[in-house]
Amino acid sequence: MRKMMLGVLCLICIGLAACSGASAEGTVPEGEAGQDTAQDLYSGVYCDYDVNEPSLVIQKNDDGTYGIQIGIYRLAYMEDGVGNITEHGMEFTATAPNGNQVNGIITLEGDIATVVFDSGEWGEYADKSEYQYYRTTENTAE
């Protein structure tokens, strides 16, 4: 009787594993691999090199977009940024201090995030359009 119960439990476990969509090798089901990887790559808190304080926060939203807060010491703070992952990095839009929309892209190299503003609106604030931040924590969405 005990062997029979153990056999039934094994069959149930095998059936559940087969229905979950995961393969026996432990790979991620097709179509889901990039989602968690992208979150792991971008989500987190990053500090400004100039003041060593958190100045870039990226958090994955439920709809798959990213909420972005960008602070540039003594220049601007944008808390309503929205980003999407593309083949070039994370493209985003945010509201500049004057109320106009600015565009840019965030790229990662290890734990260094580079924010580049590529819209003409940004020229009103600074001659510089590229800023770097270093990661201090990951996965702020959790």
Coordinates of N, CA, C and O in Angstrom, one line a residue:
M1 N 0.8 -1.2 0.0 CA 0.0 0.0 0.0 C 0.9 1.3 0.0 O 0.6 2.2 -0.7
R2 N 1.9 1.2 0.8 CA 2.8 2.4 0.9 C 3.5 2.6 -0.4 O 3.7 3.8 -0.9
K3 N 4.0 1.6 -1.1 CA 4.6 1.7 -2.4 C 3.7 2.2 -3.5 O 4.0 3.0 -4.3
M4 N 2.4 1.8 -3.4 CA 1.4 2.3 -4.3 C 1.2 3.8 -4.1 O 1.1 4.6 -5.1
M5 N 1.1 4.3 -2.9 CA 0.9 5.7 -2.6 C 2.1 6.5 -3.1 O 1.9 7.6 -3.7
L6 N 3.3 6.0 -2.9 CA 4.5 6.7 -3.3 C 4.5 6.8 -4.9 O 4.9 7.8 -5.4
G7 N 4.1 5.7 -5.5 CA 4.0 5.7 -7.0 C 3.0 6.7 -7.5 O 3.2 7.4 -8.5
V8 N 1.8 6.8 -6.8 CA 0.8 7.8 -7.2 C 1.3 9.2 -7.0 O 1.1 10.1 -7.9
L9 N 2.0 9.5 -5.9 CA 2.6 10.8 -5.7 C 3.6 11.1 -6.7 O 3.7 12.3 -7.2
C10 N 4.4 10.2 -7.1 CA 5.4 10.4 -8.2 C 4.8 10.8 -9.5 O 5.2 11.7 -10.2
L11 N 3.7 10.1 -9.8 CA 3.0 10.4 -11.1 C 2.3 11.8 -11.0 O 2.3 12.5 -12.0
I12 N 1.8 12.1 -9.9 CA 1.2 13.5 -9.8 C 2.2 14.5 -9.9 O 2.0 15.5 -10.6
C13 N 3.4 14.4 -9.3 CA 4.5 15.3 -9.4 C 5.0 15.5 -10.9 O 5.2 16.6 -11.4
I14 N 5.1 14.3 -11.6 CA 5.5 14.4 -13.0 C 4.5 15.1 -13.8 O 4.8 15.9 -14.7
G15 N 3.2 14.8 -13.5 CA 2.1 15.4 -14.3 C 2.1 16.9 -14.1 O 1.9 17.7 -15.0
L16 N 2.3 17.4 -12.8 CA 2.3 18.8 -12.5 C 3.5 19.5 -13.2 O 3.4 20.6 -13.7
A17 N 4.6 18.9 -13.2 CA 5.8 19.4 -13.9 C 5.6 19.6 -15.4 O 6.0 20.6 -16.0
A18 N 5.0 18.6 -16.0 CA 4.7 18.6 -17.4 C 3.7 19.7 -17.8 O 3.8 20.4 -18.8
C19 N 2.7 19.9 -16.9 CA 1.7 20.9 -17.2 C 2.2 22.4 -16.9 O 1.6 23.3 -17.4
S20 N 3.2 22.5 -16.1 CA 3.7 23.9 -15.8 C 4.3 24.6 -17.0 O 4.5 25.8 -16.9
G21 N 4.8 23.9 -18.0 CA 5.4 24.5 -19.2 C 6.9 24.5 -19.1 O 7.6 24.9 -20.0
A22 N 7.5 24.0 -18.0 CA 8.9 24.0 -17.8 C 9.4 22.7 -18.3 O 8.8 21.7 -18.2
S23 N 10.6 22.7 -18.9 CA 11.1 21.5 -19.4 C 11.9 20.8 -18.3 O 12.2 21.3 -17.3
A24 N 12.3 19.5 -18.6 CA 13.0 18.8 -17.6 C 14.4 19.3 -17.3 O 14.9 19.1 -16.2
E25 N 14.9 20.1 -18.3 CA 16.3 20.6 -18.0 C 16.2 21.9 -17.2 O 17.2 22.5 -16.9
G26 N 15.0 22.4 -16.9 CA 14.9 23.6 -16.0 C 15.0 24.9 -16.8 O 15.3 25.9 -16.2
T27 N 14.8 24.8 -18.1 CA 14.9 26.1 -18.9 C 13.6 26.8 -18.7 O 12.5 26.3 -18.3
V28 N 13.6 28.1 -19.0 CA 12.5 29.0 -18.9 C 11.6 28.8 -20.2 O 12.2 28.7 -21.3
P29 N 10.3 28.7 -20.0 CA 9.4 28.6 -21.2 C 9.7 29.7 -22.2 O 9.9 30.8 -21.8
E30 N 9.5 29.4 -23.5 CA 9.8 30.4 -24.5 C 8.8 31.5 -24.3 O 7.7 31.4 -24.0
G31 N 9.4 32.8 -24.6 CA 8.6 34.0 -24.4 C 8.7 34.6 -23.1 O 8.3 35.7 -22.9
E32 N 9.2 33.9 -22.1 CA 9.3 34.4 -20.7 C 10.7 34.7 -20.3 O 11.0 35.4 -19.3
A33 N 11.7 34.3 -21.1 CA 13.1 34.4 -20.7 C 13.5 35.9 -20.6 O 14.1 36.3 -19.7
G34 N 13.1 36.7 -21.6 CA 13.6 38.1 -21.6 C 12.9 39.0 -20.5 O 13.4 40.0 -20.1
Q35 N 11.7 38.6 -20.1 CA 11.0 39.4 -19.1 C 11.7 39.5 -17.8 O 11.9 40.6 -17.3
D36 N 12.0 38.4 -17.2 CA 12.7 38.4 -15.9 C 14.1 38.9 -16.0 O 14.6 39.7 -15.2
T37 N 14.8 38.6 -17.1 CA 16.1 39.1 -17.3 C 16.2 40.6 -17.4 O 17.0 41.2 -16.8
A38 N 15.2 41.2 -18.2 CA 15.2 42.6 -18.3 C 15.0 43.3 -17.0 O 15.6 44.3 -16.6
Q39 N 14.1 42.7 -16.2 CA 13.8 43.3 -14.8 C 15.1 43.2 -14.0 O 15.4 44.2 -13.3
D40 N 15.8 42.1 -14.0 CA 17.0 42.0 -13.2 C 18.1 42.9 -13.7 O 18.8 43.4 -12.9
L41 N 18.1 43.2 -15.0 CA 19.1 44.1 -15.5 C 18.9 45.6 -15.2 O 19.8 46.3 -14.8
Y42 N 17.6 46.0 -15.2 CA 17.4 47.5 -15.1 C 16.8 47.9 -13.7 O 17.2 48.9 -13.2
S43 N 15.9 47.1 -13.1 CA 15.3 47.5 -11.9 C 16.3 47.7 -10.8 O 17.2 46.9 -10.6
G44 N 16.2 48.8 -10.1 CA 17.1 49.0 -9.0 C 17.2 50.5 -8.6 O 16.6 51.4 -9.2
V45 N 18.1 50.8 -7.7 CA 18.4 52.1 -7.2 C 19.8 52.4 -7.6 O 20.7 51.6 -7.3
Y46 N 20.1 53.6 -8.2 CA 21.4 53.9 -8.7 C 21.8 55.3 -8.0 O 20.9 56.2 -7.9
C47 N 23.0 55.4 -7.7 CA 23.5 56.7 -7.1 C 24.3 57.5 -8.1 O 24.9 57.0 -9.0
D48 N 24.2 58.8 -7.9 CA 24.9 59.8 -8.7 C 26.4 59.8 -8.2 O 26.6 59.8 -7.0
Y49 N 27.3 59.9 -9.1 CA 28.7 59.9 -8.8 C 29.1 61.2 -8.1 O 30.0 61.2 -7.3
D50 N 28.4 62.3 -8.4 CA 28.8 63.6 -7.8 C 28.5 63.7 -6.3 O 29.2 64.3 -5.6
V51 N 27.3 63.2 -5.9 CA 26.9 63.4 -4.5 C 26.7 62.0 -3.8 O 26.4 62.1 -2.6
N52 N 26.9 60.9 -4.4 CA 26.8 59.6 -3.8 C 25.5 59.4 -3.1 O 25.4 58.8 -2.0
E53 N 24.4 59.9 -3.7 CA 23.0 59.7 -3.2 C 22.2 59.1 -4.3 O 22.4 59.3 -5.5
P54 N 21.1 58.4 -3.9 CA 20.2 57.8 -4.9 C 19.6 58.8 -5.8 O 19.0 59.8 -5.3
S55 N 19.8 58.7 -7.1 CA 19.3 59.7 -8.0 C 18.7 59.1 -9.2 O 18.2 59.8 -10.1
L56 N 18.7 57.8 -9.3 CA 18.0 57.1 -10.4 C 17.3 55.9 -9.9 O 18.0 55.0 -9.3
V57 N 16.0 55.8 -10.0 CA 15.3 54.7 -9.5 C 14.5 54.1 -10.7 O 13.7 54.8 -11.3
I58 N 14.6 52.8 -10.9 CA 13.9 52.1 -12.0 C 13.1 51.0 -11.4 O 13.7 50.2 -10.7
Q59 N 11.8 51.0 -11.6 CA 10.9 49.9 -11.1 C 10.0 49.4 -12.1 O 9.3 50.2 -12.8
K60 N 9.9 48.1 -12.3 CA 9.0 47.5 -13.3 C 7.6 47.6 -12.8 O 7.2 47.3 -11.7
N61 N 6.7 48.1 -13.7 CA 5.3 48.2 -13.5 C 4.6 46.9 -13.8 O 5.1 46.1 -14.6
D62 N 3.3 46.8 -13.4 CA 2.5 45.6 -13.7 C 2.3 45.4 -15.1 O 2.1 44.3 -15.6
D63 N 2.2 46.5 -15.9 CA 1.9 46.4 -17.3 C 3.1 46.2 -18.2 O 3.0 46.2 -19.4
G64 N 4.3 46.0 -17.6 CA 5.5 45.7 -18.3 C 6.3 46.9 -18.7 O 7.5 46.7 -19.1
T65 N 5.8 48.1 -18.4 CA 6.6 49.3 -18.6 C 7.4 49.5 -17.3 O 7.3 48.7 -16.4
Y66 N 8.3 50.5 -17.3 CA 9.1 50.8 -16.2 C 8.9 52.2 -15.7 O 8.8 53.1 -16.5
G67 N 8.7 52.4 -14.4 CA 8.6 53.7 -13.8 C 10.0 54.2 -13.5 O 10.8 53.4 -13.0
I68 N 10.3 55.4 -13.9 CA 11.7 55.9 -13.8 C 11.7 57.3 -13.1 O 10.9 58.1 -13.4
Q69 N 12.5 57.4 -12.1 CA 12.8 58.7 -11.4 C 14.2 59.1 -11.6 O 15.1 58.3 -11.3
I70 N 14.4 60.2 -12.2 CA 15.8 60.7 -12.5 C 16.1 62.0 -11.8 O 15.3 63.0 -12.0
G71 N 17.1 62.0 -11.0 CA 17.6 63.2 -10.4 C 18.9 63.6 -10.9 O 19.8 62.7 -11.0
I72 N 19.1 64.9 -11.2 CA 20.4 65.4 -11.6 C 20.7 66.5 -10.7 O 20.0 67.5 -10.7
Y73 N 21.8 66.4 -9.9 CA 22.1 67.3 -8.8 C 22.1 68.7 -9.3 O 22.7 69.1 -10.3
R74 N 21.3 69.5 -8.5 CA 21.2 71.0 -8.8 C 20.6 71.4 -10.1 O 20.8 72.5 -10.6
L75 N 20.0 70.4 -10.8 CA 19.6 70.7 -12.2 C 18.1 70.3 -12.4 O 17.3 71.2 -12.8
A76 N 17.8 69.1 -12.1 CA 16.4 68.6 -12.4 C 16.1 67.4 -11.6 O 17.0 66.6 -11.2
Y77 N 14.8 67.2 -11.4 CA 14.3 66.0 -10.9 C 13.0 65.6 -11.6 O 12.1 66.4 -11.7
M78 N 13.0 64.4 -12.2 CA 11.8 64.0 -13.0 C 11.3 62.7 -12.4 O 12.1 61.7 -12.3
E79 N 10.1 62.7 -11.9 CA 9.6 61.5 -11.1 C 8.5 60.8 -11.9 O 8.0 59.7 -11.4
D80 N 8.2 61.2 -13.1 CA 7.1 60.6 -13.9 C 7.6 59.8 -15.1 O 6.8 59.6 -16.0
G81 N 8.9 59.5 -15.2 CA 9.4 58.8 -16.3 C 8.8 57.4 -16.6 O 8.5 56.7 -15.6
V82 N 8.6 57.1 -17.9 CA 8.1 55.8 -18.3 C 9.0 55.3 -19.3 O 9.3 56.0 -20.3
G83 N 9.5 54.0 -19.1 CA 10.4 53.4 -20.1 C 9.9 52.1 -20.6 O 9.1 51.4 -20.0
N84 N 10.5 51.7 -21.7 CA 10.2 50.4 -22.4 C 11.6 49.9 -22.9 O 12.4 50.6 -23.4
I85 N 11.8 48.6 -22.7 CA 13.0 47.9 -23.2 C 12.9 47.8 -24.7 O 11.9 47.4 -25.3
T86 N 14.0 48.2 -25.4 CA 14.2 48.0 -26.8 C 15.5 47.3 -27.0 O 16.2 47.1 -26.1
E87 N 15.8 47.1 -28.3 CA 17.1 46.5 -28.6 C 18.3 47.4 -28.3 O 19.4 47.0 -28.2
H88 N 18.0 48.7 -28.2 CA 19.0 49.7 -27.9 C 19.3 50.0 -26.4 O 20.2 50.6 -26.0
G89 N 18.3 49.6 -25.6 CA 18.4 49.8 -24.1 C 17.0 50.1 -23.6 O 16.0 49.6 -24.2
M90 N 16.8 51.0 -22.6 CA 15.5 51.4 -22.1 C 15.2 52.8 -22.6 O 15.9 53.7 -22.2
E91 N 14.3 52.9 -23.6 CA 13.9 54.2 -24.0 C 12.9 54.7 -23.1 O 12.0 54.0 -22.6
F92 N 12.9 56.1 -22.8 CA 12.0 56.6 -21.8 C 11.6 58.0 -22.2 O 12.2 58.7 -23.1
T93 N 10.5 58.5 -21.6 CA 10.0 59.8 -21.7 C 9.8 60.3 -20.3 O 9.4 59.5 -19.4
A94 N 9.9 61.6 -20.0 CA 9.7 62.1 -18.7 C 9.3 63.6 -18.9 O 9.6 64.2 -20.0
T95 N 8.8 64.2 -17.8 CA 8.4 65.6 -17.9 C 9.6 66.4 -17.3 O 9.9 66.2 -16.1
A96 N 10.1 67.3 -18.1 CA 11.2 68.2 -17.6 C 10.6 69.3 -16.7 O 9.4 69.5 -16.6
P97 N 11.4 70.0 -15.9 CA 10.9 71.0 -15.0 C 10.1 72.0 -15.6 O 9.2 72.6 -14.9
N98 N 10.2 72.4 -16.8 CA 9.4 73.4 -17.5 C 8.0 72.8 -18.0 O 7.2 73.5 -18.6
G99 N 7.8 71.5 -17.8 CA 6.6 70.9 -18.2 C 6.6 70.2 -19.6 O 5.7 69.5 -20.0
N100 N 7.7 70.4 -20.3 CA 7.8 69.8 -21.6 C 8.3 68.3 -21.5 O 9.0 68.0 -20.5
Q101 N 8.0 67.5 -22.5 CA 8.5 66.1 -22.5 C 9.9 66.0 -23.0 O 10.2 66.7 -24.0
V102 N 10.7 65.2 -22.3 CA 12.1 64.9 -22.8 C 12.1 63.4 -23.0 O 11.5 62.6 -22.4
N103 N 13.0 63.0 -24.0 CA 13.2 61.6 -24.4 C 14.6 61.3 -24.1 O 15.5 62.1 -24.1
G104 N 14.8 60.0 -23.9 CA 16.2 59.5 -23.7 C 16.3 58.0 -23.7 O 15.3 57.3 -24.0
I105 N 17.5 57.6 -23.4 CA 17.7 56.1 -23.4 C 18.6 55.8 -22.2 O 19.5 56.6 -21.9
I106 N 18.4 54.7 -21.6 CA 19.2 54.3 -20.5 C 19.9 53.0 -20.9 O 19.2 52.0 -21.4
T107 N 21.2 52.9 -20.8 CA 21.9 51.7 -21.1 C 22.7 51.3 -19.9 O 23.0 52.1 -19.0
L108 N 23.0 50.0 -19.8 CA 23.7 49.4 -18.7 C 25.0 48.8 -19.2 O 25.1 48.2 -20.2
E109 N 26.0 49.0 -18.4 CA 27.3 48.3 -18.6 C 27.7 47.8 -17.2 O 28.2 48.6 -16.4
G110 N 27.4 46.6 -16.9 CA 27.6 46.1 -15.5 C 26.7 46.8 -14.6 O 25.4 46.8 -14.8
D111 N 27.2 47.4 -13.5 CA 26.3 48.1 -12.6 C 26.3 49.6 -12.8 O 25.9 50.4 -12.0
I112 N 26.7 50.0 -14.0 CA 26.8 51.4 -14.4 C 25.6 51.7 -15.4 O 25.5 51.1 -16.4
A113 N 24.7 52.6 -15.0 CA 23.6 53.1 -15.9 C 24.0 54.4 -16.5 O 24.4 55.3 -15.8
T114 N 23.9 54.5 -17.8 CA 24.1 55.7 -18.5 C 22.8 56.2 -19.0 O 22.1 55.5 -19.8
V115 N 22.5 57.5 -18.6 CA 21.2 58.1 -19.1 C 21.6 59.2 -20.1 O 22.5 60.0 -19.8
V116 N 21.1 59.1 -21.3 CA 21.4 60.0 -22.4 C 20.0 60.6 -22.8 O 19.1 59.9 -23.2
F117 N 20.0 62.0 -22.7 CA 18.8 62.7 -23.2 C 19.0 63.0 -24.6 O 20.0 63.6 -25.0
D118 N 18.0 62.6 -25.5 CA 18.2 62.8 -26.9 C 17.2 63.8 -27.5 O 17.1 63.9 -28.7
S119 N 16.4 64.5 -26.7 CA 15.5 65.4 -27.2 C 16.1 66.8 -27.2 O 16.9 67.2 -26.3
G120 N 15.6 67.7 -28.1 CA 16.1 69.1 -28.1 C 15.7 69.9 -26.9 O 16.4 70.8 -26.5
E121 N 14.6 69.4 -26.2 CA 14.2 70.1 -25.0 C 15.2 70.1 -23.9 O 15.3 71.0 -23.1
W122 N 16.0 69.1 -23.9 CA 17.0 69.0 -22.8 C 18.1 70.1 -22.9 O 18.6 70.5 -21.9
G123 N 18.3 70.6 -24.1 CA 19.3 71.6 -24.3 C 19.0 72.9 -23.5 O 19.9 73.7 -23.2
E124 N 17.8 73.1 -23.1 CA 17.4 74.3 -22.3 C 18.0 74.2 -20.9 O 18.2 75.2 -20.2
Y125 N 18.4 73.0 -20.4 CA 18.8 72.9 -19.0 C 20.3 72.7 -18.9 O 20.9 73.1 -17.9
A126 N 20.9 72.1 -19.8 CA 22.4 71.8 -19.6 C 23.0 71.6 -21.0 O 22.4 71.1 -21.9
D127 N 24.3 71.8 -21.0 CA 25.1 71.5 -22.2 C 25.4 70.1 -22.3 O 25.6 69.5 -23.4
K128 N 25.4 69.4 -21.2 CA 25.7 68.0 -21.1 C 24.4 67.2 -21.2 O 23.3 67.6 -20.6
S129 N 24.4 66.1 -22.0 CA 23.2 65.3 -22.1 C 23.4 63.9 -21.6 O 22.5 63.1 -21.7
E130 N 24.6 63.5 -21.1 CA 24.8 62.2 -20.7 C 25.2 62.2 -19.2 O 26.1 62.9 -18.8
Y131 N 24.6 61.3 -18.4 CA 24.8 61.2 -17.0 C 25.0 59.7 -16.6 O 24.3 58.9 -17.1
Q132 N 25.9 59.5 -15.6 CA 26.1 58.1 -15.2 C 25.8 57.9 -13.7 O 26.0 58.9 -12.9
Y133 N 25.3 56.7 -13.4 CA 24.9 56.4 -12.1 C 25.4 54.9 -11.8 O 25.5 54.2 -12.7
Y134 N 25.7 54.6 -10.5 CA 26.1 53.3 -10.2 C 25.0 52.6 -9.3 O 24.4 53.3 -8.5
R135 N 24.8 51.3 -9.6 CA 23.8 50.6 -8.9 C 24.1 50.3 -7.4 O 25.2 50.0 -7.1
T136 N 23.1 50.5 -6.5 CA 23.3 50.2 -5.1 C 22.4 49.1 -4.7 O 22.7 48.4 -3.8
T137 N 21.2 49.0 -5.3 CA 20.3 47.9 -4.9 C 19.6 47.4 -6.2 O 19.6 48.1 -7.2
E138 N 19.0 46.2 -6.2 CA 18.3 45.6 -7.3 C 16.9 45.4 -7.0 O 16.5 45.3 -5.8
N139 N 16.1 45.2 -8.0 CA 14.7 44.8 -7.9 C 13.9 45.5 -6.9 O 13.4 45.0 -5.9
T140 N 13.7 46.8 -7.1 CA 12.9 47.7 -6.2 C 11.4 47.3 -6.2 O 10.7 47.7 -5.4
A141 N 11.0 46.6 -7.2 CA 9.6 46.3 -7.4 C 9.1 45.3 -6.4 O 7.9 45.1 -6.1
E142 N 10.0 44.6 -5.7 CA 9.6 43.5 -4.8 C 9.4 44.0 -3.4 O 9.9 45.0 -3.0

